[in-house]
Coordinates of C-alpha atoms and ligand atoms in Angstrom, one line a residue:
X19 CA 33.7 39.4 -119.0
X20 CA 34.0 35.7 -118.5
X21 CA 35.2 34.0 -121.7
X22 CA 33.3 30.9 -122.7
X23 CA 35.5 27.9 -122.0
X24 CA 37.9 29.6 -119.6
X25 CA 41.1 27.9 -118.6
X26 CA 40.6 25.8 -115.5
X27 CA 41.6 27.6 -112.4
X28 CA 44.5 26.4 -110.3
X29 CA 43.1 24.3 -107.5
X30 CA 43.3 25.6 -104.0
X31 CA 45.9 24.1 -101.7
X32 CA 43.6 21.4 -100.2
X33 CA 42.1 20.4 -103.6
X34 CA 45.6 20.2 -105.1
X35 CA 46.8 18.1 -102.2
X36 CA 43.9 15.7 -102.6
X37 CA 44.8 15.3 -106.3
X38 CA 48.4 14.8 -105.4
X39 CA 47.5 12.1 -102.9
X40 CA 45.4 10.2 -105.4
X41 CA 48.3 10.1 -107.9
X42 CA 50.9 9.4 -105.1
X43 CA 49.4 5.9 -104.9
X44 CA 50.6 3.1 -107.2
X45 CA 49.6 3.0 -110.8
X46 CA 49.7 -0.3 -112.6
X47 CA 49.3 -1.5 -116.1
X48 CA 46.3 -3.8 -116.3
X49 CA 46.0 -4.8 -119.9
X50 CA 45.9 -3.8 -123.5
X51 CA 42.6 -4.4 -125.2
X52 CA 41.9 -5.0 -128.9
X53 CA 38.2 -5.8 -128.7
X54 CA 35.3 -4.8 -126.6
X55 CA 35.0 -8.3 -125.2
X56 CA 38.5 -7.8 -123.6
X57 CA 37.6 -4.8 -121.5
X58 CA 38.3 -5.2 -117.8
X59 CA 35.2 -5.3 -115.5
X60 CA 33.5 -1.9 -115.3
X61 CA 33.9 -1.8 -111.5
X62 CA 35.4 1.7 -111.0
X63 CA 35.5 5.2 -112.3
X64 CA 37.2 5.5 -115.6
X65 CA 38.7 8.5 -117.4
X66 CA 40.2 8.2 -120.9
X67 CA 42.7 10.2 -123.0
X68 CA 41.7 10.6 -126.6
X69 CA 43.4 12.6 -129.3
X70 CA 45.2 12.6 -132.6
X71 CA 48.3 10.5 -133.0
X72 CA 51.3 12.0 -131.3
X73 CA 49.4 14.7 -129.4
X74 CA 50.8 13.4 -126.1
X75 CA 48.3 11.1 -124.6
X76 CA 50.8 8.6 -123.2
X77 CA 53.1 11.3 -122.1
X78 CA 50.3 12.9 -120.2
X79 CA 49.5 9.7 -118.4
X80 CA 53.1 9.3 -117.5
X81 CA 53.2 12.9 -116.1
X82 CA 50.0 12.5 -114.1
X83 CA 51.2 9.2 -112.5
X84 CA 54.8 10.4 -112.2
X85 CA 55.9 7.1 -113.8
X86 CA 58.0 7.7 -116.8
X87 CA 57.7 4.4 -118.6
X88 CA 54.1 3.5 -117.5
X89 CA 52.4 4.4 -120.8
X90 CA 54.6 4.0 -123.7
X91 CA 55.4 7.3 -125.3
X92 CA 57.2 7.6 -128.6
X93 CA 58.2 9.7 -131.6
X94 CA 56.5 7.3 -133.9
X95 CA 52.9 8.4 -134.4
X96 CA 50.4 5.6 -134.0
X97 CA 52.5 3.9 -131.3
X98 CA 49.7 3.1 -129.0
X99 CA 47.6 0.6 -130.9
X100 CA 45.5 -0.9 -128.1
X101 CA 43.2 0.5 -125.5
X102 CA 45.6 0.4 -122.5
X103 CA 44.1 0.3 -119.0
X104 CA 46.0 1.4 -115.9
X105 CA 44.8 1.5 -112.3
X106 CA 45.5 4.5 -110.2
X107 CA 44.8 3.3 -106.7
X108 CA 41.7 1.1 -106.0
X109 CA 39.0 3.4 -107.4
X110 CA 40.2 4.6 -110.8
X111 CA 41.1 3.5 -114.3
X112 CA 43.2 5.7 -116.6
X113 CA 42.7 4.7 -120.2
X114 CA 45.2 5.4 -122.9
X115 CA 43.6 5.3 -126.3
X116 CA 45.1 4.7 -129.7
X117 CA 45.5 8.0 -131.6
X118 CA 43.2 8.8 -134.4
X119 CA 43.9 10.6 -137.6
X120 CA 47.0 8.8 -138.4
X121 CA 47.0 7.8 -142.0
X122 CA 50.3 6.1 -142.4
X123 CA 49.3 2.6 -141.3
X124 CA 47.5 -0.1 -143.4
X125 CA 43.9 1.0 -143.9
X126 CA 42.6 -2.2 -142.5
X127 CA 44.5 -1.6 -139.3
X128 CA 43.3 2.0 -139.0
X129 CA 39.7 1.0 -139.6
X130 CA 39.9 -1.7 -136.9
X131 CA 41.3 0.8 -134.3
X132 CA 38.8 3.4 -135.2
X133 CA 35.9 1.0 -134.8
X134 CA 37.1 -0.1 -131.4
X135 CA 37.7 3.5 -130.4
X136 CA 34.2 4.4 -131.3
X137 CA 32.7 1.4 -129.6
X138 CA 34.6 2.2 -126.5
X139 CA 33.8 5.9 -126.4
X140 CA 30.1 5.3 -127.0
X141 CA 29.6 2.2 -124.9
X142 CA 31.4 2.3 -121.7
X143 CA 29.1 2.7 -118.7
X144 CA 31.7 3.8 -116.2
X145 CA 33.5 6.3 -118.4
X146 CA 33.1 9.4 -116.3
X147 CA 34.9 11.8 -118.5
X148 CA 36.9 11.8 -121.8
X149 CA 39.8 14.1 -122.0
X150 CA 40.2 15.2 -125.6
X151 CA 43.8 16.3 -126.1
X152 CA 44.5 19.0 -128.6
X153 CA 48.0 20.1 -129.6
X154 CA 48.4 23.7 -128.4
X155 CA 50.2 24.6 -131.6
X156 CA 47.6 23.2 -133.9
X157 CA 44.1 23.6 -132.4
X158 CA 41.0 21.5 -133.2
X159 CA 41.1 19.6 -136.5
X160 CA 38.2 18.0 -138.3
X161 CA 39.1 14.5 -136.9
X162 CA 38.9 16.0 -133.4
X163 CA 35.5 17.5 -134.3
X164 CA 34.3 14.0 -135.4
X165 CA 35.3 12.5 -132.1
X166 CA 33.6 15.3 -130.2
X167 CA 30.4 14.7 -132.2
X168 CA 30.6 11.0 -131.3
X169 CA 30.9 12.0 -127.6
X170 CA 28.0 14.4 -127.9
X171 CA 25.8 11.7 -129.3
X172 CA 26.9 9.2 -126.7
X173 CA 26.4 11.8 -123.9
X174 CA 29.9 11.4 -122.6
X175 CA 31.2 14.6 -121.1
X176 CA 34.5 15.5 -122.5
X177 CA 37.1 18.1 -121.5
X178 CA 39.6 19.7 -123.8
X179 CA 43.2 19.5 -122.7
X180 CA 45.8 21.4 -124.7
X181 CA 49.1 19.7 -124.8
X182 CA 52.8 20.7 -125.4
X183 CA 52.2 24.2 -124.0
X184 CA 56.0 24.5 -123.7
X185 CA 56.2 24.5 -127.5
X186 CA 54.1 27.5 -128.2
X187 CA 54.6 31.2 -127.8
X188 CA 52.0 33.2 -125.8
X189 CA 50.6 35.0 -128.8
X190 CA 50.2 31.9 -130.9
X191 CA 48.7 30.1 -127.9
X192 CA 46.0 32.7 -127.5
X193 CA 45.1 32.4 -131.2
X194 CA 44.8 28.6 -130.8
X195 CA 42.7 29.1 -127.6
X196 CA 40.3 31.2 -129.5
X197 CA 40.0 28.6 -132.3
X198 CA 39.5 25.9 -129.7
X199 CA 36.8 27.8 -127.9
X200 CA 34.9 28.4 -131.1
X201 CA 35.1 24.7 -131.9
X202 CA 34.0 23.6 -128.4
X203 CA 31.0 25.9 -128.5
X204 CA 29.4 23.6 -131.0
X205 CA 29.5 20.6 -128.7
X206 CA 26.9 20.1 -126.0
X207 CA 29.0 17.4 -124.3
X208 CA 32.0 19.8 -123.9
X209 CA 32.9 20.5 -120.3
X210 CA 33.2 24.3 -120.0
X211 CA 36.8 24.5 -119.0
X212 CA 40.1 24.0 -120.9
X213 CA 43.3 22.7 -119.2
X214 CA 46.6 23.9 -120.6
X215 CA 49.3 21.3 -120.0
X216 CA 52.9 20.5 -120.6
X217 CA 54.0 16.9 -119.8
X218 CA 57.5 18.1 -120.3
X219 CA 57.5 21.0 -117.9
X220 CA 54.7 19.9 -115.6
X221 CA 52.3 22.8 -116.4
X222 CA 48.6 21.9 -115.6
X223 CA 49.4 18.5 -114.1
X224 CA 48.4 19.4 -110.6
X225 CA 45.2 21.0 -112.0
X226 CA 44.4 17.9 -114.0
X227 CA 45.1 15.6 -111.0
X228 CA 42.6 17.7 -108.9
X229 CA 40.0 17.5 -111.7
X230 CA 40.3 13.7 -111.9
X231 CA 40.1 13.4 -108.1
X232 CA 36.9 15.5 -108.1
X233 CA 35.3 12.8 -110.4
X234 CA 35.7 10.0 -107.8
Ligands
GTP13 N1 57.8 19.4 -125.8 C1 56.9 18.5 -125.5 N2 56.8 17.3 -126.1 C2 55.8 16.4 -125.7 C3 54.9 16.7 -124.7 N3 54.0 15.7 -124.6 C4 54.5 14.7 -125.5 N4 55.5 15.2 -126.1 C5 56.3 14.4 -127.2 O1 55.4 14.1 -128.3 C6 55.6 12.8 -128.8 C7 54.4 12.0 -128.8 O2 54.0 11.7 -127.4 P1 53.1 10.5 -127.0 O3 52.8 10.7 -125.6 O4 53.7 9.2 -127.5 O5 51.8 10.8 -127.9 P2 50.5 9.9 -128.1 O6 49.4 10.8 -128.2 O7 50.4 8.9 -127.0 O8 50.8 9.1 -129.5 P3 50.1 7.8 -130.1 O9 50.1 6.8 -129.0 O10 51.0 7.5 -131.2 O11 48.7 8.2 -130.5 C8 56.8 12.3 -128.0 O12 58.0 12.5 -128.7 C9 56.7 13.1 -126.7 O13 58.0 13.2 -126.1 C10 55.0 18.0 -124.0 O14 54.2 18.4 -123.2 N5 56.0 18.8 -124.5
MG14 MG1 50.3 6.8 -127.0

């Protein structure tokens, strides 16, 4: 029986190669945006990486692009405070979003990010897919569910990416996968495949590259 929300299959050799080639090209930081008025022109396909603080958004962008210091990754939750735009070749923007669900910052600041995040997720014409990152140890939390609802109502297709797969044992991972599948089933905008990744070990990176390439 096919499970709902199966794990994405590994790409065949040609598809994987196309994905590799896309990310073999240069990636460059474009700008960090703090207001909708600052967004770069919507002149290419865009994918974004959303998720709770510290889930591994910036690390995943670094792993995809093979550029360690491109997106700033850190031990301090709430590190990425702007919407950061990166180009990957001439046809694609990778967008690193500020984490949500981080309470340990001044309320005013948190509210400002959340507002911008919501405006961006619901109002960007060229946003082709949102990757919603979920820690493979923790599963979907209520803040994730809220973001998923927002994406449903904005009709932005989102795909769930489990992060830090290297930190979880197989049995625990399967429990979390079941929880994630149950949560995704409630969201019409959820793309029906999950990608399991480790930015540390490289798991799932070739698969994700191929998926992103397929959106161009
Ligand atoms: N073991 C392991 N650690 C990871 C992985 N991905 C990220 N981390 C660690 O998790 C921490 C947070 O990673 P970031 O990439 O900064 O997370 P973020 O989602 O961008 O965080 P904010 O910008 O604060 O929202 C860092 O210490 C990373 O080294 C992974 O695949 N495996
Ligand atoms: Mg970050």
